[in-house]
Amino acid sequence: MLSFSIFVLLLKPDKLKNIDLEIINRIKKLVQKRGQNFVLVPHVNPDGDAIGSTVGLACILENAGHKCTVVVPNDYPAFYNWLIGFATVLNFDRNKGAAKKAISSADTIFCLDFNEIERTGKLKDVVSEFTKTKILVDHHPYPKDFCDYLISDTSYSSTAELIFDLAVQLGLKKNITIEAANALFTGIMTDTGSFSHNISNPNTFKVVSELISLGIDTETIHSNVYHNYSADRMKLLGYCLNEKMVVYPELRTAYISLSKQELEKFNFAPGDAEGFVNYPLSIQGIVFTALFMEKDDHVKISFRSKGSFPANAFSSEHFNGGGHLNAAGGESELSFAETIEKFKSLLPEYKKQLLEN
């Protein structure tokens, strides 16, 4: 760790105009030293925003004359492969030696799209033991103190949107090429559900407008992400909706659960269940949904909600998780059946909130 104090930066939504310039200047000095060696790390099970923000920032920094390596903790969905070609990416699960070497030789680590070190999965110890500069850029609430610089603002739709404004503030706008813009737009698009939620801040559309002006093809990007699924994934979705969706209209809640055997039956690959938790929210009157997936040593859970029901608080209090008000994740070390029973038993405690939402 560096000897100076840790800085916490809560950015303002209007293109970072009201930030502490001392903090920006410190980071600016780092990126202005040509030939720096940067490693960029997203969270475990990286989604579109994690991939988009890391690849986008890597492109920007490489265009500014630096060496960049993205180290992902584990596999990412195959429908983001078209983005990966824009950056050097190492998968820690598949190539621990090369990933550790890249991190140990780095001058600075950028931690992107997560708010606590545990979100790096098996990379936790490697990142924690890194003694040089660490910078966190994220839009999730309640960030933990594990980096030298913390840039956090929950008013942003996505980390990718935040990266764009930060790059501009650092004097790197000229380095945002179409490849970087493709990645950043992907992050914004996926974290807003194709611009269906978390879009109340006009700055989101200002940034998107800037990215489009760089020449990105938004229709192609949308197709690359949402029209690039496997047949097995589509069959799994049909099975979930027809066989595995449980609805409690009296509690305005629905959930889907998938055991290991069911996932294996449909040749499950990373990303295949992305978005599944959102489908029950389309049912009239439903304001809270969950998706349970059985893993080897835990149960992975996704939560979504509408209106004021706090999916993040529910997850944090009961399932070791957290996230945004209407989108959160968690996990359970109970058995698959016990986890689902726990969820069902908790719902009556929230009946008043669910009905009044």
Short mmCIF file of C-alpha atoms in Angstrom, two decimals:
data_model
loop_
_atom_site.label_atom_id
_atom_site.label_comp_id
_atom_site.label_asym_id
_atom_site.label_seq_id
_atom_site.Cartn_x
_atom_site.Cartn_y
_atom_site.Cartn_z
CA MET A 1 0.00 0.00 0.00
CA LEU A 2 1.12 3.55 -0.63
CA SER A 3 2.03 5.66 2.36
CA PHE A 4 -0.49 8.44 1.72
CA SER A 5 -4.03 8.25 3.04
CA ILE A 6 -6.76 6.38 1.24
CA PHE A 7 -9.02 8.73 -0.67
CA VAL A 8 -12.74 8.19 -1.07
CA LEU A 9 -14.27 9.99 -4.03
CA LEU A 10 -18.03 10.24 -4.38
CA LEU A 11 -18.40 11.61 -7.89
CA LYS A 12 -21.07 14.03 -9.03
CA PRO A 13 -23.34 12.93 -11.88
CA ASP A 14 -22.74 16.04 -14.03
CA LYS A 15 -19.60 14.83 -15.78
CA LEU A 16 -17.52 14.90 -12.59
CA LYS A 17 -17.48 18.71 -12.43
CA ASN A 18 -17.55 18.94 -8.64
CA ILE A 19 -14.95 16.35 -7.69
CA ASP A 20 -11.85 16.78 -5.57
CA LEU A 21 -9.27 17.80 -8.16
CA GLU A 22 -6.42 16.62 -5.93
CA ILE A 23 -7.58 13.04 -6.30
CA ILE A 24 -8.05 13.34 -10.05
CA ASN A 25 -4.63 14.94 -10.38
CA ARG A 26 -2.98 12.05 -8.54
CA ILE A 27 -4.57 9.53 -10.90
CA LYS A 28 -3.84 11.79 -13.86
CA LYS A 29 -0.13 11.72 -13.00
CA LEU A 30 -0.20 7.93 -13.08
CA VAL A 31 -1.74 7.74 -16.55
CA GLN A 32 0.43 10.53 -17.95
CA LYS A 33 3.62 8.53 -17.31
CA ARG A 34 3.98 6.75 -20.64
CA GLY A 35 4.86 3.09 -20.67
CA GLN A 36 3.10 2.15 -17.45
CA ASN A 37 2.06 -1.45 -16.89
CA PHE A 38 -1.59 -1.65 -15.85
CA VAL A 39 -3.68 -4.68 -14.87
CA LEU A 40 -7.46 -4.40 -14.90
CA VAL A 41 -9.56 -6.77 -12.80
CA PRO A 42 -13.37 -7.19 -12.97
CA HIS A 43 -15.53 -9.14 -10.55
CA VAL A 44 -16.01 -12.91 -10.56
CA ASN A 45 -18.52 -14.22 -13.13
CA PRO A 46 -18.04 -11.03 -15.17
CA ASP A 47 -21.13 -9.63 -16.86
CA GLY A 48 -21.47 -7.12 -19.68
CA ASP A 49 -20.58 -4.09 -17.59
CA ALA A 50 -17.57 -5.83 -16.02
CA ILE A 51 -16.24 -6.91 -19.41
CA GLY A 52 -17.21 -3.67 -21.14
CA SER A 53 -15.65 -1.36 -18.56
CA THR A 54 -12.39 -3.32 -18.26
CA VAL A 55 -11.90 -3.82 -22.00
CA GLY A 56 -12.94 -0.22 -22.66
CA LEU A 57 -10.50 1.22 -20.14
CA ALA A 58 -7.74 -1.13 -21.34
CA CYS A 59 -8.20 0.14 -24.89
CA ILE A 60 -8.11 3.77 -23.74
CA LEU A 61 -4.95 3.29 -21.67
CA GLU A 62 -3.19 1.32 -24.43
CA ASN A 63 -4.02 4.09 -26.88
CA ALA A 64 -2.35 6.45 -24.41
CA GLY A 65 0.89 4.47 -24.63
CA HIS A 66 0.56 1.99 -21.78
CA LYS A 67 0.66 -1.79 -21.50
CA CYS A 68 -2.62 -3.27 -20.26
CA THR A 69 -3.70 -6.75 -19.27
CA VAL A 70 -7.21 -7.71 -18.22
CA VAL A 71 -7.23 -10.53 -15.65
CA VAL A 72 -10.69 -12.09 -15.25
CA PRO A 73 -11.25 -14.32 -12.19
CA ASN A 74 -13.07 -17.01 -14.18
CA ASP A 75 -15.01 -17.70 -17.38
CA TYR A 76 -17.19 -15.03 -18.94
CA PRO A 77 -20.16 -15.54 -21.32
CA ALA A 78 -19.12 -16.53 -24.82
CA PHE A 79 -21.30 -13.83 -26.36
CA TYR A 80 -18.74 -11.27 -25.18
CA ASN A 81 -15.90 -12.96 -27.08
CA TRP A 82 -16.17 -10.40 -29.88
CA LEU A 83 -15.08 -7.72 -27.39
CA ILE A 84 -12.17 -9.65 -25.94
CA GLY A 85 -10.15 -9.29 -29.14
CA PHE A 86 -9.71 -5.62 -28.31
CA ALA A 87 -7.56 -6.39 -25.24
CA THR A 88 -5.12 -8.89 -23.75
CA VAL A 89 -7.18 -11.07 -21.41
CA LEU A 90 -6.00 -13.76 -18.98
CA ASN A 91 -8.39 -16.14 -17.23
CA PHE A 92 -7.15 -16.79 -13.69
CA ASP A 93 -9.05 -20.07 -13.44
CA ARG A 94 -7.41 -21.39 -16.60
CA ASN A 95 -3.95 -19.80 -16.41
CA LYS A 96 -3.03 -18.95 -12.84
CA GLY A 97 0.69 -18.69 -13.50
CA ALA A 98 0.43 -16.12 -16.27
CA ALA A 99 -2.25 -14.16 -14.38
CA LYS A 100 -0.16 -13.99 -11.19
CA LYS A 101 2.90 -12.95 -13.18
CA ALA A 102 0.96 -10.17 -14.91
CA ILE A 103 -0.32 -8.84 -11.59
CA SER A 104 3.02 -9.05 -9.78
CA SER A 105 4.75 -7.09 -12.57
CA ALA A 106 2.07 -4.38 -12.80
CA ASP A 107 2.61 -0.79 -11.70
CA THR A 108 -1.07 -0.25 -10.92
CA ILE A 109 -4.22 -2.37 -10.66
CA PHE A 110 -7.60 -0.99 -11.68
CA CYS A 111 -10.41 -2.83 -9.88
CA LEU A 112 -13.59 -2.35 -11.88
CA ASP A 113 -17.30 -2.90 -11.27
CA PHE A 114 -17.16 -4.36 -7.75
CA ASN A 115 -17.27 -2.84 -4.28
CA GLU A 116 -15.46 -5.36 -2.07
CA ILE A 117 -12.42 -7.59 -2.47
CA GLU A 118 -14.46 -10.78 -1.97
CA ARG A 119 -16.08 -10.10 -5.36
CA THR A 120 -12.84 -11.13 -7.07
CA GLY A 121 -13.36 -14.77 -6.08
CA LYS A 122 -10.16 -16.80 -6.15
CA LEU A 123 -8.23 -13.69 -7.14
CA LYS A 124 -8.86 -12.18 -3.71
CA ASP A 125 -5.50 -13.06 -2.14
CA VAL A 126 -3.49 -12.08 -5.22
CA VAL A 127 -5.14 -8.66 -5.42
CA SER A 128 -4.99 -8.14 -1.64
CA GLU A 129 -1.25 -8.86 -1.56
CA PHE A 130 -0.47 -6.39 -4.35
CA THR A 131 1.52 -3.64 -2.62
CA LYS A 132 1.60 -0.96 -5.30
CA THR A 133 -1.24 1.34 -6.36
CA LYS A 134 -4.80 0.03 -6.53
CA ILE A 135 -7.66 2.10 -7.94
CA LEU A 136 -11.32 1.14 -7.64
CA VAL A 137 -13.87 2.47 -10.14
CA ASP A 138 -17.42 1.30 -9.43
CA HIS A 139 -21.08 2.29 -9.22
CA HIS A 140 -22.33 -0.11 -6.53
CA PRO A 141 -23.34 1.17 -3.07
CA TYR A 142 -21.36 0.73 0.17
CA PRO A 143 -17.84 0.24 -1.24
CA LYS A 144 -15.31 -1.32 1.11
CA ASP A 145 -11.89 0.14 1.88
CA PHE A 146 -9.29 -1.97 0.02
CA CYS A 147 -7.77 0.39 -2.57
CA ASP A 148 -5.61 3.50 -2.48
CA TYR A 149 -8.11 5.44 -4.56
CA LEU A 150 -11.85 4.83 -4.52
CA ILE A 151 -13.98 6.35 -7.27
CA SER A 152 -17.60 5.46 -6.57
CA ASP A 153 -20.94 6.92 -7.58
CA THR A 154 -24.25 5.06 -7.46
CA SER A 155 -25.97 7.63 -9.68
CA TYR A 156 -24.23 6.15 -12.71
CA SER A 157 -26.06 3.51 -14.73
CA SER A 158 -22.93 1.41 -15.01
CA THR A 159 -19.21 1.38 -14.42
CA ALA A 160 -18.76 1.73 -18.18
CA GLU A 161 -20.55 5.10 -18.15
CA LEU A 162 -18.38 6.19 -15.22
CA ILE A 163 -15.23 5.12 -17.09
CA PHE A 164 -16.13 7.41 -19.99
CA ASP A 165 -16.49 10.47 -17.78
CA LEU A 166 -13.35 9.59 -15.83
CA ALA A 167 -11.35 9.21 -19.06
CA VAL A 168 -12.51 12.64 -20.17
CA GLN A 169 -11.53 14.16 -16.82
CA LEU A 170 -8.10 12.52 -17.06
CA GLY A 171 -7.49 14.09 -20.47
CA LEU A 172 -7.88 10.78 -22.31
CA LYS A 173 -10.92 11.56 -24.45
CA LYS A 174 -8.81 11.54 -27.60
CA ASN A 175 -7.83 7.95 -26.76
CA ILE A 176 -11.42 6.68 -26.81
CA THR A 177 -11.39 4.87 -30.16
CA ILE A 178 -14.29 2.98 -31.71
CA GLU A 179 -13.03 -0.23 -30.08
CA ALA A 180 -13.17 1.37 -26.64
CA ALA A 181 -16.55 2.90 -27.46
CA ASN A 182 -17.91 -0.51 -28.48
CA ALA A 183 -16.91 -1.92 -25.12
CA LEU A 184 -18.25 0.98 -23.07
CA PHE A 185 -21.56 1.00 -24.92
CA THR A 186 -21.87 -2.75 -24.27
CA GLY A 187 -21.39 -2.14 -20.55
CA ILE A 188 -24.03 0.58 -20.45
CA MET A 189 -26.50 -1.35 -22.62
CA THR A 190 -26.30 -4.57 -20.59
CA ASP A 191 -26.37 -2.97 -17.14
CA THR A 192 -29.50 -1.01 -18.03
CA GLY A 193 -31.25 -4.02 -19.59
CA SER A 194 -31.16 -2.43 -23.04
CA PHE A 195 -32.09 0.94 -21.51
CA SER A 196 -35.11 -0.33 -19.62
CA HIS A 197 -33.99 0.52 -16.05
CA ASN A 198 -31.55 2.71 -14.11
CA ILE A 199 -31.74 5.40 -16.79
CA SER A 200 -33.11 8.37 -14.84
CA ASN A 201 -29.83 10.30 -15.07
CA PRO A 202 -29.64 12.31 -18.34
CA ASN A 203 -25.87 11.87 -18.29
CA THR A 204 -26.34 8.25 -19.38
CA PHE A 205 -27.76 9.38 -22.69
CA LYS A 206 -25.17 12.14 -23.04
CA VAL A 207 -22.43 9.51 -22.80
CA VAL A 208 -24.24 7.18 -25.19
CA SER A 209 -24.58 10.06 -27.66
CA GLU A 210 -20.83 10.67 -27.46
CA LEU A 211 -20.11 6.98 -28.05
CA ILE A 212 -22.43 6.88 -31.06
CA SER A 213 -20.71 9.94 -32.49
CA LEU A 214 -17.49 7.91 -32.56
CA GLY A 215 -19.07 5.61 -35.15
CA ILE A 216 -20.24 2.56 -33.18
CA ASP A 217 -22.96 0.42 -34.72
CA THR A 218 -25.50 0.05 -31.92
CA GLU A 219 -27.63 -2.49 -33.79
CA THR A 220 -24.65 -4.76 -34.37
CA ILE A 221 -23.59 -4.51 -30.73
CA HIS A 222 -27.12 -5.38 -29.59
CA SER A 223 -27.19 -8.35 -31.97
CA ASN A 224 -23.75 -9.56 -30.86
CA VAL A 225 -24.93 -9.70 -27.25
CA TYR A 226 -28.63 -10.60 -27.41
CA HIS A 227 -28.87 -12.56 -30.66
CA ASN A 228 -25.87 -14.76 -30.09
CA TYR A 229 -27.18 -17.44 -27.72
CA SER A 230 -26.84 -21.19 -28.02
CA ALA A 231 -29.82 -23.46 -28.74
CA ASP A 232 -29.26 -25.07 -25.32
CA ARG A 233 -29.68 -21.68 -23.65
CA MET A 234 -33.01 -21.09 -25.38
CA LYS A 235 -34.23 -24.56 -24.39
CA LEU A 236 -33.16 -23.88 -20.79
CA LEU A 237 -35.14 -20.65 -20.79
CA GLY A 238 -38.24 -22.43 -22.05
CA TYR A 239 -37.82 -25.10 -19.38
CA CYS A 240 -37.46 -22.44 -16.66
CA LEU A 241 -40.62 -20.60 -17.65
CA ASN A 242 -42.72 -23.71 -18.20
CA GLU A 243 -41.48 -26.02 -15.45
CA LYS A 244 -39.47 -24.10 -12.87
CA MET A 245 -41.16 -20.76 -12.31
CA VAL A 246 -43.07 -20.55 -9.03
CA VAL A 247 -45.44 -17.60 -8.54
CA TYR A 248 -46.87 -16.29 -5.28
CA PRO A 249 -49.39 -13.66 -6.39
CA GLU A 250 -50.49 -13.04 -2.79
CA LEU A 251 -46.91 -11.95 -2.03
CA ARG A 252 -46.23 -10.39 -5.42
CA THR A 253 -43.17 -12.64 -5.72
CA ALA A 254 -41.89 -15.29 -8.14
CA TYR A 255 -38.76 -17.41 -8.34
CA ILE A 256 -36.94 -19.87 -10.61
CA SER A 257 -34.60 -22.57 -9.34
CA LEU A 258 -32.13 -24.75 -11.23
CA SER A 259 -30.27 -27.69 -9.73
CA LYS A 260 -26.85 -28.88 -10.88
CA GLN A 261 -28.48 -31.81 -12.65
CA GLU A 262 -30.83 -29.52 -14.54
CA LEU A 263 -27.99 -27.23 -15.56
CA GLU A 264 -25.98 -30.20 -16.79
CA LYS A 265 -28.98 -31.50 -18.74
CA PHE A 266 -28.98 -28.32 -20.80
CA ASN A 267 -25.17 -28.14 -21.17
CA PHE A 268 -25.03 -24.96 -19.13
CA ALA A 269 -22.27 -22.49 -20.02
CA PRO A 270 -21.35 -19.19 -18.31
CA GLY A 271 -23.90 -16.54 -19.19
CA ASP A 272 -26.65 -18.95 -20.23
CA ALA A 273 -28.94 -17.83 -17.39
CA GLU A 274 -28.22 -14.12 -17.80
CA GLY A 275 -31.49 -12.21 -17.66
CA PHE A 276 -33.62 -15.18 -16.55
CA VAL A 277 -34.40 -13.52 -13.21
CA ASN A 278 -36.03 -10.61 -15.03
CA TYR A 279 -38.70 -12.63 -16.83
CA PRO A 280 -41.09 -13.12 -13.88
CA LEU A 281 -41.15 -9.34 -13.37
CA SER A 282 -43.18 -9.19 -16.59
CA ILE A 283 -46.07 -10.89 -14.78
CA GLN A 284 -48.78 -8.47 -13.73
CA GLY A 285 -48.47 -7.58 -10.05
CA ILE A 286 -45.06 -9.22 -9.47
CA VAL A 287 -42.52 -6.87 -7.85
CA PHE A 288 -39.84 -9.25 -6.51
CA THR A 289 -38.10 -12.19 -8.19
CA ALA A 290 -35.22 -14.55 -7.49
CA LEU A 291 -33.15 -17.06 -9.44
CA PHE A 292 -31.42 -19.90 -7.58
CA MET A 293 -28.65 -21.93 -9.24
CA GLU A 294 -26.95 -24.83 -7.49
CA LYS A 295 -23.14 -24.85 -7.73
CA ASP A 296 -20.61 -27.36 -6.40
CA ASP A 297 -20.12 -25.68 -3.00
CA HIS A 298 -22.85 -23.02 -2.77
CA VAL A 299 -26.09 -21.74 -4.23
CA LYS A 300 -25.80 -18.66 -6.44
CA ILE A 301 -28.77 -16.26 -6.17
CA SER A 302 -29.92 -13.29 -8.22
CA PHE A 303 -32.63 -10.89 -7.03
CA ARG A 304 -34.63 -8.29 -8.96
CA SER A 305 -37.38 -5.94 -7.83
CA LYS A 306 -39.57 -3.08 -8.95
CA GLY A 307 -40.21 0.27 -7.30
CA SER A 308 -39.01 0.74 -3.75
CA PHE A 309 -38.63 -2.89 -2.66
CA PRO A 310 -34.94 -3.21 -1.62
CA ALA A 311 -33.52 -6.30 -3.31
CA ASN A 312 -30.06 -5.31 -2.08
CA ALA A 313 -31.09 -5.08 1.59
CA PHE A 314 -32.94 -8.40 1.37
CA SER A 315 -29.86 -10.05 -0.11
CA SER A 316 -27.45 -8.44 2.33
CA GLU A 317 -29.47 -9.37 5.42
CA HIS A 318 -30.19 -12.97 4.50
CA PHE A 319 -27.93 -14.22 1.69
CA ASN A 320 -24.45 -12.69 2.12
CA GLY A 321 -24.93 -10.39 -0.84
CA GLY A 322 -25.79 -6.90 -1.95
CA GLY A 323 -26.02 -4.68 -4.98
CA HIS A 324 -28.44 -2.03 -6.19
CA LEU A 325 -31.92 -1.28 -4.88
CA ASN A 326 -33.61 -3.24 -7.69
CA ALA A 327 -30.82 -5.61 -8.71
CA ALA A 328 -28.72 -7.66 -6.30
CA GLY A 329 -26.89 -10.92 -5.94
CA GLY A 330 -26.17 -13.30 -3.09
CA GLU A 331 -25.18 -16.82 -2.19
CA SER A 332 -25.94 -19.51 0.33
CA GLU A 333 -23.89 -22.34 1.83
CA LEU A 334 -27.05 -24.20 2.81
CA SER A 335 -28.19 -27.04 0.61
CA PHE A 336 -30.14 -26.19 -2.52
CA ALA A 337 -33.46 -27.26 -0.98
CA GLU A 338 -32.72 -25.52 2.33
CA THR A 339 -31.84 -22.28 0.54
CA ILE A 340 -35.14 -22.19 -1.32
CA GLU A 341 -37.07 -23.02 1.86
CA LYS A 342 -35.29 -20.21 3.68
CA PHE A 343 -36.28 -17.78 0.92
CA LYS A 344 -39.91 -18.89 1.02
CA SER A 345 -40.03 -18.66 4.82
CA LEU A 346 -38.76 -15.07 4.73
CA LEU A 347 -41.37 -13.73 2.33
CA PRO A 348 -44.24 -13.36 4.84
CA GLU A 349 -42.02 -11.00 6.89
CA TYR A 350 -41.92 -8.69 3.87
CA LYS A 351 -45.57 -9.00 2.89
CA LYS A 352 -46.44 -5.44 3.91
CA GLN A 353 -43.57 -3.98 1.87
CA LEU A 354 -44.35 -6.17 -1.10
CA LEU A 355 -48.04 -5.30 -1.13
CA GLU A 356 -47.51 -1.58 -0.59
CA ASN A 357 -44.77 -1.25 -3.20
#
